[in-house]
CSV table of C-alpha atoms in Angstrom, one decimal:
chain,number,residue,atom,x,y,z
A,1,UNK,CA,-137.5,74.5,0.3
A,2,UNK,CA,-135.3,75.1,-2.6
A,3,UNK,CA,-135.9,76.9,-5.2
A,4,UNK,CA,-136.8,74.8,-8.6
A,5,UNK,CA,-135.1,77.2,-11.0
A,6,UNK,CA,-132.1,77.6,-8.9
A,7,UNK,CA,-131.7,73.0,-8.5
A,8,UNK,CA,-132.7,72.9,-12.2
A,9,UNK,CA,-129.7,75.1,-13.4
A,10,UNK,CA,-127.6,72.6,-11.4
A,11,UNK,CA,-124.4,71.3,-14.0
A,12,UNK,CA,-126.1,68.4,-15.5
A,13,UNK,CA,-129.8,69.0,-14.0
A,14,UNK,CA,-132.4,68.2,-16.7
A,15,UNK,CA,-135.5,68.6,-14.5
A,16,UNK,CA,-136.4,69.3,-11.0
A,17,UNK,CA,-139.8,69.1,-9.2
A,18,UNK,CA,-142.0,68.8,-6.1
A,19,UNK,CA,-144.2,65.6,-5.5
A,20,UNK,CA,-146.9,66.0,-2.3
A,21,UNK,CA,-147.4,63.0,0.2
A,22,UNK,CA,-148.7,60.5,-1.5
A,23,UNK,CA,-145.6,61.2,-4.5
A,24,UNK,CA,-147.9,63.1,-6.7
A,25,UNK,CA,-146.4,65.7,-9.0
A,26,UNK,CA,-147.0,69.8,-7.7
A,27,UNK,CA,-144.9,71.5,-10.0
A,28,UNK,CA,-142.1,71.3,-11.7
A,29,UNK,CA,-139.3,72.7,-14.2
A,30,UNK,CA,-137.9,71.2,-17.3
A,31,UNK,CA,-134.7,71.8,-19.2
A,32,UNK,CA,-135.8,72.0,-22.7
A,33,UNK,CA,-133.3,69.6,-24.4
A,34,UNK,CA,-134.5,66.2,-22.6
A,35,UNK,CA,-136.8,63.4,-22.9
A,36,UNK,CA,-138.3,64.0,-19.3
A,37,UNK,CA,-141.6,64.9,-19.0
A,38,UNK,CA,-144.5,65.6,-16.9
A,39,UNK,CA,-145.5,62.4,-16.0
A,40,UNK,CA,-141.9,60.4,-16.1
A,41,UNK,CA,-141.7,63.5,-12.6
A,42,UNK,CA,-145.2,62.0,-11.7
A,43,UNK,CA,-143.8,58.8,-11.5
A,44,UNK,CA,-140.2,60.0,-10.5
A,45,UNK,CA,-142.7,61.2,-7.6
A,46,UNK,CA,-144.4,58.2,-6.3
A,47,UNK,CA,-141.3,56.0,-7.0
A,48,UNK,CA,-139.2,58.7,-4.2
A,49,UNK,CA,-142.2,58.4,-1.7
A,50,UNK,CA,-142.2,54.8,-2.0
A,51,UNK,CA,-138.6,54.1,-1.9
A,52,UNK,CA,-138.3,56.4,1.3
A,53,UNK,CA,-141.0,54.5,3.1
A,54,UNK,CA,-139.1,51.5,2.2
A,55,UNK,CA,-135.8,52.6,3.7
A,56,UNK,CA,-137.6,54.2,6.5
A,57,UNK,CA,-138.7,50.8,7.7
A,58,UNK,CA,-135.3,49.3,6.7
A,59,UNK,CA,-133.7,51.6,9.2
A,60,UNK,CA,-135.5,51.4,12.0
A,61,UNK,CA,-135.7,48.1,11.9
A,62,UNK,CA,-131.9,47.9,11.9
A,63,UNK,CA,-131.4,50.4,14.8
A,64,UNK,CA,-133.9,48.6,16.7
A,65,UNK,CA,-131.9,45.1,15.9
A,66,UNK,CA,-128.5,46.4,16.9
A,67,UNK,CA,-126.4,48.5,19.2
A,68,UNK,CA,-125.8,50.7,15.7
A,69,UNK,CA,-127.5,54.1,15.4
A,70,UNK,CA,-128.0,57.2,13.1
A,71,UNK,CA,-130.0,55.3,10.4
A,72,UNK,CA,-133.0,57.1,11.3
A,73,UNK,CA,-134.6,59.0,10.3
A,74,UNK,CA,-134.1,58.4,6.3
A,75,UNK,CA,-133.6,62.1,4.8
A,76,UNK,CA,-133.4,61.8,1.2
A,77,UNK,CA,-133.2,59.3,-1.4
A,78,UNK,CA,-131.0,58.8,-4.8
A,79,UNK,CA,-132.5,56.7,-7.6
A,80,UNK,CA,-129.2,56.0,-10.0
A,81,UNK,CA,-130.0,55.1,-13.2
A,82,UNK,CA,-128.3,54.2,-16.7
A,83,UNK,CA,-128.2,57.8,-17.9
A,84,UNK,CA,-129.4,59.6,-15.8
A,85,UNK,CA,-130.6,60.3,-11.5
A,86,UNK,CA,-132.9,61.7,-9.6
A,87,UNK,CA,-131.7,63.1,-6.1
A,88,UNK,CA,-134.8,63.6,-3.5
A,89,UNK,CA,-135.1,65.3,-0.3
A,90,UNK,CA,-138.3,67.0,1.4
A,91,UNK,CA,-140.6,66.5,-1.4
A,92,UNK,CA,-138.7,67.8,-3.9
A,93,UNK,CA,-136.0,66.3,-6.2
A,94,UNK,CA,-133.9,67.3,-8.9
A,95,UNK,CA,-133.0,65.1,-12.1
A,96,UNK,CA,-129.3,64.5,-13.1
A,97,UNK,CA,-127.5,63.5,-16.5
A,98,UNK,CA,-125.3,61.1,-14.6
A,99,UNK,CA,-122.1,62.2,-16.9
A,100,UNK,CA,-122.3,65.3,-14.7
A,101,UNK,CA,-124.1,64.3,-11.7
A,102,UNK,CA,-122.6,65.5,-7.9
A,103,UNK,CA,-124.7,63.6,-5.8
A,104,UNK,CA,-123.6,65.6,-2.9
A,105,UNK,CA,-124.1,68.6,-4.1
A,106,UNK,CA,-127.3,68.3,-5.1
A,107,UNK,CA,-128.8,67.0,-1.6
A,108,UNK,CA,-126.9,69.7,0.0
A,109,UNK,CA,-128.8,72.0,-2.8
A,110,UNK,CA,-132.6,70.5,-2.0
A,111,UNK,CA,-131.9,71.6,1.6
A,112,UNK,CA,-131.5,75.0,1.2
């Protein structure tokens, strides 16, 4: 797992956290300029877990309609919002002012 000082010093990273199975908040840091707080990543949390079960199902049901593969399995999830993102993989996830957001680099980041 990455390490949550190292995604939340990110360019444009305002938070970044671990949720458990059921999207629950385990820990998190948060930059101290922002209006995110503990339970906005609670929620972040269960919204990730929710969304991944949801694409999850999308995908194998796609590969399982088709000849297409490499859908599955579904390793992260990005939540784009009006000012700001939050970029999930493996239970974790970091939070990105959009103005500075690199998408890529931060799901290459939360696999380390």
């Amino acid at each position: 797992m990455a390490d949550l000082k190292n995604l939340s010093s990110m360019p444009g990273a305002i938070a970044a956290f671990r949720f458990g199975d059921d999207g629950q908040l385990v820990d998190s840091v948060i930059s101290k300029e922002t209006a995110i707080d503990q339970d906005t990543l609670d929620l972040l949390g269960h919204l990730c877990i929710a969304n991944m079960a949801i694409a999850a199902m999308q995908a194998r049901g796609w590969e399982g309609m088709s000849d297409l593969t490499g859908f599955y399995p579904v390793n992260g999830f990005t939540f784009v919002g009006l000012d700001w993102s939050a970029v999930a993989r493996d239970r974790q996830a970091v939070v990105l002012e959009n103005e500075q957001a690199d998408y890529d680099a931060a799901f290459k980041a939360l696999g380390e």
